[in-house]
PDB file of C-alpha atoms in Angstrom:
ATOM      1  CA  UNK A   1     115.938 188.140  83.530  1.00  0.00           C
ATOM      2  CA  UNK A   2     114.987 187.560  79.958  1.00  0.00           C
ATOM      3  CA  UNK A   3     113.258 184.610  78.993  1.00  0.00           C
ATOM      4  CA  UNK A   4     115.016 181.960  77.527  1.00  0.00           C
ATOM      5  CA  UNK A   5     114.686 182.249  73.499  1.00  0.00           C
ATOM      6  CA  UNK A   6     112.838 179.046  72.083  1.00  0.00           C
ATOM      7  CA  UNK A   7     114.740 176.289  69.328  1.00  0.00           C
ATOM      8  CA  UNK A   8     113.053 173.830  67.731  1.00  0.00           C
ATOM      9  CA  UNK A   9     113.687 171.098  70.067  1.00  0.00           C
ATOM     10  CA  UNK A  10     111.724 172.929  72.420  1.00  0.00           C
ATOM     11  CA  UNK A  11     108.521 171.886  70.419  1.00  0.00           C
ATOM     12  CA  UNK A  12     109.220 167.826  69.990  1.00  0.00           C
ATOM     13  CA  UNK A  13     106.303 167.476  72.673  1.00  0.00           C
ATOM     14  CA  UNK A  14     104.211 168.135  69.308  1.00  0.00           C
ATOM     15  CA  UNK A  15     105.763 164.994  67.492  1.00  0.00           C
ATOM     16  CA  UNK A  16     104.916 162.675  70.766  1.00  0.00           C
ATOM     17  CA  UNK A  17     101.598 164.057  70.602  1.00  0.00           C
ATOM     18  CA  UNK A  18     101.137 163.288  67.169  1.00  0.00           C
ATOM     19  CA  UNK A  19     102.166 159.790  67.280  1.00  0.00           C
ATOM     20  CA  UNK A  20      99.772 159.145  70.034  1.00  0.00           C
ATOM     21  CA  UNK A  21      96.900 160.565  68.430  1.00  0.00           C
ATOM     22  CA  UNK A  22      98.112 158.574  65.232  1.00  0.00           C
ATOM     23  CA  UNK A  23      98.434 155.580  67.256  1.00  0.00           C
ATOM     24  CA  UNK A  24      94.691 156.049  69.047  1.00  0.00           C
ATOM     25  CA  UNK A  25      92.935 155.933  65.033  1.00  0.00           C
ATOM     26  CA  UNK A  26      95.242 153.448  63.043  1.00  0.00           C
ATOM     27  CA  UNK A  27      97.463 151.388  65.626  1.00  0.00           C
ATOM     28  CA  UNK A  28     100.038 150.503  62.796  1.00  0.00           C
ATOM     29  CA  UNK A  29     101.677 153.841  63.297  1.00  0.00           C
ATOM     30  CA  UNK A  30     102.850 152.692  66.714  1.00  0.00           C
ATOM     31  CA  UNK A  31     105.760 151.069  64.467  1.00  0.00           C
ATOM     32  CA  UNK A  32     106.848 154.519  64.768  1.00  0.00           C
ATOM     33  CA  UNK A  33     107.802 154.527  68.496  1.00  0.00           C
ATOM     34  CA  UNK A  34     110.677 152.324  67.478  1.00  0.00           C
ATOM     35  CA  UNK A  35     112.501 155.691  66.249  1.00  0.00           C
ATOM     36  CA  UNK A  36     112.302 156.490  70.055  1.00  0.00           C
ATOM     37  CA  UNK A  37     114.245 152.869  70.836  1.00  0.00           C
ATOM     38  CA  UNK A  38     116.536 153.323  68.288  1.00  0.00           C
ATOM     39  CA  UNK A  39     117.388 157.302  68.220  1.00  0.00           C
ATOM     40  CA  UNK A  40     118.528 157.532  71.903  1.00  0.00           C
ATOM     41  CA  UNK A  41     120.613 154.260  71.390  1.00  0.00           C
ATOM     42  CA  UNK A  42     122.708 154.952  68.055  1.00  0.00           C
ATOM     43  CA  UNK A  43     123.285 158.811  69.644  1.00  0.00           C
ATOM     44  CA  UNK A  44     124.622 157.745  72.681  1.00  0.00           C
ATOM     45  CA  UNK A  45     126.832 154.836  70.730  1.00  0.00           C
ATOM     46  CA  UNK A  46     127.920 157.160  68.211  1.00  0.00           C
ATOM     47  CA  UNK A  47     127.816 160.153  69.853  1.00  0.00           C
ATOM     48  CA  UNK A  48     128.724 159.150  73.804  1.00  0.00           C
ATOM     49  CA  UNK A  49     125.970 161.801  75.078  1.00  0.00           C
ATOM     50  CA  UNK A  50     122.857 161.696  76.026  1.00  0.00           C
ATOM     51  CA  UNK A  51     121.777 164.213  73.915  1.00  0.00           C
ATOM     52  CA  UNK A  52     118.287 162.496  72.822  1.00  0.00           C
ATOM     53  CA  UNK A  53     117.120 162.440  76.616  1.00  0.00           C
ATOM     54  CA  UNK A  54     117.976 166.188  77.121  1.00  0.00           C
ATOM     55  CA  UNK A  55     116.757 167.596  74.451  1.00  0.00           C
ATOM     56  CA  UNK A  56     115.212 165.789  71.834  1.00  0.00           C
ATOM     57  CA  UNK A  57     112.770 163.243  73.597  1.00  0.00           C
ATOM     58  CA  UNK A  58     109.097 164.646  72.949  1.00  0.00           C
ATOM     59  CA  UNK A  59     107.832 163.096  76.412  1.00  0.00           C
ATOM     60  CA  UNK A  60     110.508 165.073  78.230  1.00  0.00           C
ATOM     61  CA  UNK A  61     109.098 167.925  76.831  1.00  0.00           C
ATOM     62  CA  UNK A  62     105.421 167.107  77.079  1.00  0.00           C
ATOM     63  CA  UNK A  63     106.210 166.590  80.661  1.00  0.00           C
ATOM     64  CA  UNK A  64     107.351 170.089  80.896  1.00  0.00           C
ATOM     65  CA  UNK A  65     105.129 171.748  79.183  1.00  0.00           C
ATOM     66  CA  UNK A  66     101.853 170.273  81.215  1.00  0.00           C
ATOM     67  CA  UNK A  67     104.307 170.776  84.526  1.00  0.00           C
ATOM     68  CA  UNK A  68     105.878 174.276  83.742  1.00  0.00           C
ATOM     69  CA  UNK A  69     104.144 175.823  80.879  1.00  0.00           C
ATOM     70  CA  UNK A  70     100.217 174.925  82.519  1.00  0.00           C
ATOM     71  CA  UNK A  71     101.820 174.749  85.834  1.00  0.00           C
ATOM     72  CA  UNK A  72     100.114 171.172  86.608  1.00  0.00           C
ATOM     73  CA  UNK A  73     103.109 170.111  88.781  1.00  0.00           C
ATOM     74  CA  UNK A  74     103.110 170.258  92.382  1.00  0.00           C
ATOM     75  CA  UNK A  75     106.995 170.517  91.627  1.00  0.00           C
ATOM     76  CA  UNK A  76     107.657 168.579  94.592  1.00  0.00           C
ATOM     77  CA  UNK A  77     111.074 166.288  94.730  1.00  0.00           C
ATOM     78  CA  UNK A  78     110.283 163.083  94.417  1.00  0.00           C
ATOM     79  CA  UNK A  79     111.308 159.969  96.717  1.00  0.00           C
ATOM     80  CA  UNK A  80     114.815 159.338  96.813  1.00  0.00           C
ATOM     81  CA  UNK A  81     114.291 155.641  96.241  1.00  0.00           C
ATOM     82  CA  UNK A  82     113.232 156.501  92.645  1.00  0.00           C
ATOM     83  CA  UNK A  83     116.599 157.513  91.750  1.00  0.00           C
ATOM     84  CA  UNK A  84     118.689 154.869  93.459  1.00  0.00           C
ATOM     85  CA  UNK A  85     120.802 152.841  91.994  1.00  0.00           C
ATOM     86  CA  UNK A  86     118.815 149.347  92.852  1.00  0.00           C
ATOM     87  CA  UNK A  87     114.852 150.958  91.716  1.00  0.00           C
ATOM     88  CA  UNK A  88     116.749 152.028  88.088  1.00  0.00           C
ATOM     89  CA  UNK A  89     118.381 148.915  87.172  1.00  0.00           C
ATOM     90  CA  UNK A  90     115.275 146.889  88.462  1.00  0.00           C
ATOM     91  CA  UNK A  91     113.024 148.684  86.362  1.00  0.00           C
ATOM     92  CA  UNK A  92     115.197 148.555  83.431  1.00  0.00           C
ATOM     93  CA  UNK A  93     114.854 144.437  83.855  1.00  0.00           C
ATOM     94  CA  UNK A  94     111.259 144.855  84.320  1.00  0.00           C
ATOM     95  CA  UNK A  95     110.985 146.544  81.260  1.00  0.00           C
ATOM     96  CA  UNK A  96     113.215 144.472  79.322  1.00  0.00           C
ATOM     97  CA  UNK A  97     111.404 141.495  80.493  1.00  0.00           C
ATOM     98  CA  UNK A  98     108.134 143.230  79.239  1.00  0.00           C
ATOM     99  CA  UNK A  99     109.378 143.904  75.834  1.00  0.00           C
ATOM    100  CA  UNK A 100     110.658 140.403  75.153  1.00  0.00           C
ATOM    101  CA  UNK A 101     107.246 138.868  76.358  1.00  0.00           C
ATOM    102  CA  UNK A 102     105.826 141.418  73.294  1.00  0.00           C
ATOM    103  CA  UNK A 103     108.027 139.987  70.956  1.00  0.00           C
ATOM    104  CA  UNK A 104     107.456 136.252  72.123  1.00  0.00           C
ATOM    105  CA  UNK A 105     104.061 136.975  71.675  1.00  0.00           C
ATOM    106  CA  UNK A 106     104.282 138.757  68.120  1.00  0.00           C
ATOM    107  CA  UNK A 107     106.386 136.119  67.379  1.00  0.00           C
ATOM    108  CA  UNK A 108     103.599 133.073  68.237  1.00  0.00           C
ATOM    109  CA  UNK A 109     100.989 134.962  65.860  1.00  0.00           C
ATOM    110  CA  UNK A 110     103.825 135.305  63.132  1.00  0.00           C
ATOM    111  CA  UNK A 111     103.987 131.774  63.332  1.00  0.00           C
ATOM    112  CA  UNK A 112      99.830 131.117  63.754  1.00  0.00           C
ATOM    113  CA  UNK A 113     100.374 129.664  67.088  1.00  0.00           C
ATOM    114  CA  UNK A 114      97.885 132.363  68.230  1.00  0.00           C
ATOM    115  CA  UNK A 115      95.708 135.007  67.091  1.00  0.00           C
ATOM    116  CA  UNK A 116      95.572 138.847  66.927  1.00  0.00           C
ATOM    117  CA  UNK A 117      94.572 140.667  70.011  1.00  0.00           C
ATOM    118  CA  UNK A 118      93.591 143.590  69.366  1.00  0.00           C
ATOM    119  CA  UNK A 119      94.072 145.071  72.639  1.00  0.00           C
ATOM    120  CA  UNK A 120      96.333 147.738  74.370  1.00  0.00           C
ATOM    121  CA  UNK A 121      98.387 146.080  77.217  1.00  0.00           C
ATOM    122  CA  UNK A 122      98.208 148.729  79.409  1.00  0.00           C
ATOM    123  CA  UNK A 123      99.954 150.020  83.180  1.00  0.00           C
ATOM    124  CA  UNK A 124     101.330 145.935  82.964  1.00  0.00           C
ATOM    125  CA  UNK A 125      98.546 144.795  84.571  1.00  0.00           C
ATOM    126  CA  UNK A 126      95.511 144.901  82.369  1.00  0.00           C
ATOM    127  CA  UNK A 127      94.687 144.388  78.484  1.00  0.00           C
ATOM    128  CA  UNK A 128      92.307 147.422  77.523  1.00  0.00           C
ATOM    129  CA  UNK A 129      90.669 146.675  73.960  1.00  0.00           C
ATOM    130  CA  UNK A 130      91.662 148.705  71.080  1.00  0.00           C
ATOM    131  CA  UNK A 131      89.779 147.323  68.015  1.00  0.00           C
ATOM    132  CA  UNK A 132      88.502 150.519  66.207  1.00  0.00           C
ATOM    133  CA  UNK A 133      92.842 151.236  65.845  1.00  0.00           C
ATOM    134  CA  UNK A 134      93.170 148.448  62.916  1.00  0.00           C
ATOM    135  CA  UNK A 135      90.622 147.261  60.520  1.00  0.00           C
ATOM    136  CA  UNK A 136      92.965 145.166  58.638  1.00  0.00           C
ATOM    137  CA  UNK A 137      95.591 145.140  55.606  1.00  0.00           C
ATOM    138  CA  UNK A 138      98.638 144.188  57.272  1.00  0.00           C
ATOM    139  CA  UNK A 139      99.986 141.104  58.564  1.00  0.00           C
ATOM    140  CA  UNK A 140      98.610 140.078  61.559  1.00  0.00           C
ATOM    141  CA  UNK A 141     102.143 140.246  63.637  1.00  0.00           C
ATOM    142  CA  UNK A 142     102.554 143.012  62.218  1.00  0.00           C
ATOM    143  CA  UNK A 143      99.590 144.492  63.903  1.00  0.00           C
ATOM    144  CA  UNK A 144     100.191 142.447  67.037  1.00  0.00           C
ATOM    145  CA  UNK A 145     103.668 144.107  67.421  1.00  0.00           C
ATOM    146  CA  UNK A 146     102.027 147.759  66.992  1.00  0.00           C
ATOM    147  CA  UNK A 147      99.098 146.853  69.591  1.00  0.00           C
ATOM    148  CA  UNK A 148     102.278 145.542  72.149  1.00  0.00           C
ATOM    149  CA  UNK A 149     104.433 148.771  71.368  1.00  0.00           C
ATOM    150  CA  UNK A 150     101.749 151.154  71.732  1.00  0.00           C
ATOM    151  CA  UNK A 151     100.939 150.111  75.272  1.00  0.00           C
ATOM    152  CA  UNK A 152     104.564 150.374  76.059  1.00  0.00           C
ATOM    153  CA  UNK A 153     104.853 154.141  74.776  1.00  0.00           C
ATOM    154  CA  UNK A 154     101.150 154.640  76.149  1.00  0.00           C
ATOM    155  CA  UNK A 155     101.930 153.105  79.644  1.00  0.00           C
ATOM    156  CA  UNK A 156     105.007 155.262  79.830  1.00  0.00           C
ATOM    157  CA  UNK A 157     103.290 158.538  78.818  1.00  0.00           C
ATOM    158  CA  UNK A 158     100.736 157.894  81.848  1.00  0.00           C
ATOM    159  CA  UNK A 159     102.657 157.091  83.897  1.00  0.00           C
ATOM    160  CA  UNK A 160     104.949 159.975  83.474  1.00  0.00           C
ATOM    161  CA  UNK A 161     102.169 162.336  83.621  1.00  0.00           C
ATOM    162  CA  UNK A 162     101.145 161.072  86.700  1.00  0.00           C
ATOM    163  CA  UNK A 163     104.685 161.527  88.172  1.00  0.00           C
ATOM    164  CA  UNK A 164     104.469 165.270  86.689  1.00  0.00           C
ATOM    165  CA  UNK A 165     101.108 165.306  88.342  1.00  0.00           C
ATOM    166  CA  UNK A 166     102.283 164.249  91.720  1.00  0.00           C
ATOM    167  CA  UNK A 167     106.158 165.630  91.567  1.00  0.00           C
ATOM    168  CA  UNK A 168     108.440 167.876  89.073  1.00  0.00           C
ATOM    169  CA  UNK A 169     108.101 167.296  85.563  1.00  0.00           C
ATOM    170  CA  UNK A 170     110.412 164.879  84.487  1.00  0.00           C
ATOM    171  CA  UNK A 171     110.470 162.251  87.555  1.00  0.00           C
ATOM    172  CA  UNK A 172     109.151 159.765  85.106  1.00  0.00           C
ATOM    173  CA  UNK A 173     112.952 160.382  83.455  1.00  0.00           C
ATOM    174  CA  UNK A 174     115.072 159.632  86.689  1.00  0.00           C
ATOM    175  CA  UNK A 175     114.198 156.273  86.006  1.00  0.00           C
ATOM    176  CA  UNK A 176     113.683 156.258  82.540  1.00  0.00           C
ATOM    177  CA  UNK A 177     114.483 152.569  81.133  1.00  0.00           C
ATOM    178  CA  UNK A 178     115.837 154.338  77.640  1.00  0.00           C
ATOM    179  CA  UNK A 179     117.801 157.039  79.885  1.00  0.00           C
ATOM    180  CA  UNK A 180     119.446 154.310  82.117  1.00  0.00           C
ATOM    181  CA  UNK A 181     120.176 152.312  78.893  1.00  0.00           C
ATOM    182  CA  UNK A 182     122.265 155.420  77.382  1.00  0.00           C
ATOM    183  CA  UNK A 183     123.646 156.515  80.396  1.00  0.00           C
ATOM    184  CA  UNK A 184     125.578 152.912  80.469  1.00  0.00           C
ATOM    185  CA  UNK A 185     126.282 152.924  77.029  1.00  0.00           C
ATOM    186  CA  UNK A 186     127.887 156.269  77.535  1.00  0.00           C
ATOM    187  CA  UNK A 187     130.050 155.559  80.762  1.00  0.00           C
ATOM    188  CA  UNK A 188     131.102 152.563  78.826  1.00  0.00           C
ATOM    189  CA  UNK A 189     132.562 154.997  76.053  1.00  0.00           C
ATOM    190  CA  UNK A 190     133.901 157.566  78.750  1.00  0.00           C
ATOM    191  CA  UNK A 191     135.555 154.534  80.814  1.00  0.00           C
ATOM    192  CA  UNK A 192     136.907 152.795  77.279  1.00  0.00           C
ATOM    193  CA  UNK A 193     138.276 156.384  76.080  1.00  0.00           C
ATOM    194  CA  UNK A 194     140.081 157.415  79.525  1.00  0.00           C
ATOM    195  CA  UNK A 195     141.358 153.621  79.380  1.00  0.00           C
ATOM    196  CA  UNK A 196     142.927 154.346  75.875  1.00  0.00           C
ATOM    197  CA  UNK A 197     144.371 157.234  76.726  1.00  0.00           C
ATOM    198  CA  UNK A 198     145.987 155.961  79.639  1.00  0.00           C
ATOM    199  CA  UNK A 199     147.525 153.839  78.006  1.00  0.00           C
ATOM    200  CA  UNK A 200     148.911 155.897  75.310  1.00  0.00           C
ATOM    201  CA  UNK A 201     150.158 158.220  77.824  1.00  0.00           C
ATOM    202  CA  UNK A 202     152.372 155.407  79.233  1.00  0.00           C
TER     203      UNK A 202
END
């Protein structure tokens, strides 16, 4: 069987490369990762697919490429209780919950409540310093947002690896707190669109 011919969203591992090694040297280009908030959300509003997540997202593909392409993967299936429907939506709080504290905290040095810490909260349990990524000219918040993001992306990234590591590439997406997010969003459409045309059909 002929290999499957390549497109160029086969190579969007490069882009979440690149913002990681952007992010490592000058932290205010973790601002960027909000493109990978936003993207998957306005698609699956506007588009009622989940398009971004099966083709697009750069981790998906980085995950492939270290489990498939370098053959790092043990490409073993991965506990059932990852995918259920009680692990998803509980991580998706725990994240949630995660990203609001970031904000509430961004929000106390906007305000000069607190200072900047220039540290990388990282795997949600420890703060790793990160100093040599910002050497000033930008607003503090500004900064503290980018350090806060940056561990979000960066704690996802390991820990998807580590899932690629130990199972099939793209565990870390079963549960996925974007993934779960759009998958709503798009039953929501299907179940609103089916609704309509039910109803027009009466």
């Amino acid at each position: 069987m002929a290999a499957r011919k390549k497109v160029w969203s086969d190579w969007m591992w490069i882009v979440s490369a690149t913002y990681f090694t952007l992010g490592f040297f000058n932290i205010l280009f973790a601002w960027l990762g909000m493109v990978c908030f936003a993207l998957p959300l306005l698609i699956a509003i506007f588009g009622g697919s989940k398009a971004y997540c099966n083709k697009y997202c750069g981790r998906g593909q980085l995950f492939l490429l270290l489990g498939n392409t370098f053959g790092l993967s043990r490409g073993k299936v991965a506990p059932r209780w990852l995918s259920s429907s009680w692990f998803r939506h509980g991580f998706l709080v725990f994240f949630m919950a995660f990203f609001v504290q970031m904000i509430y905290v961004t929000v106390l040095v906007f305000r000069d409540v607190r200072g900047l810490s220039q540290t990388v909260h990282l795997l949600w349990t420890m703060n790793v310093p990160w100093h040599w990524a910002y050497s000033g000219g930008a607003d503090p918040w500004k900064a503290q947002f980018a350090f806060g993001l940056y561990g979000i992306m960066l704690t996802s990234l390991i820990a998807g690896i580590v899932l690629t590591l130990a199972y099939r590439p793209r565990t870390w997406c079963v549960f996925c707190p974007m993934g779960n997010m759009t998958q709503q969003i798009c039953r929501l459409k299907h179940h609103r669109k089916n609704g309509n045309k039910s109803e027009s059909g009466r």
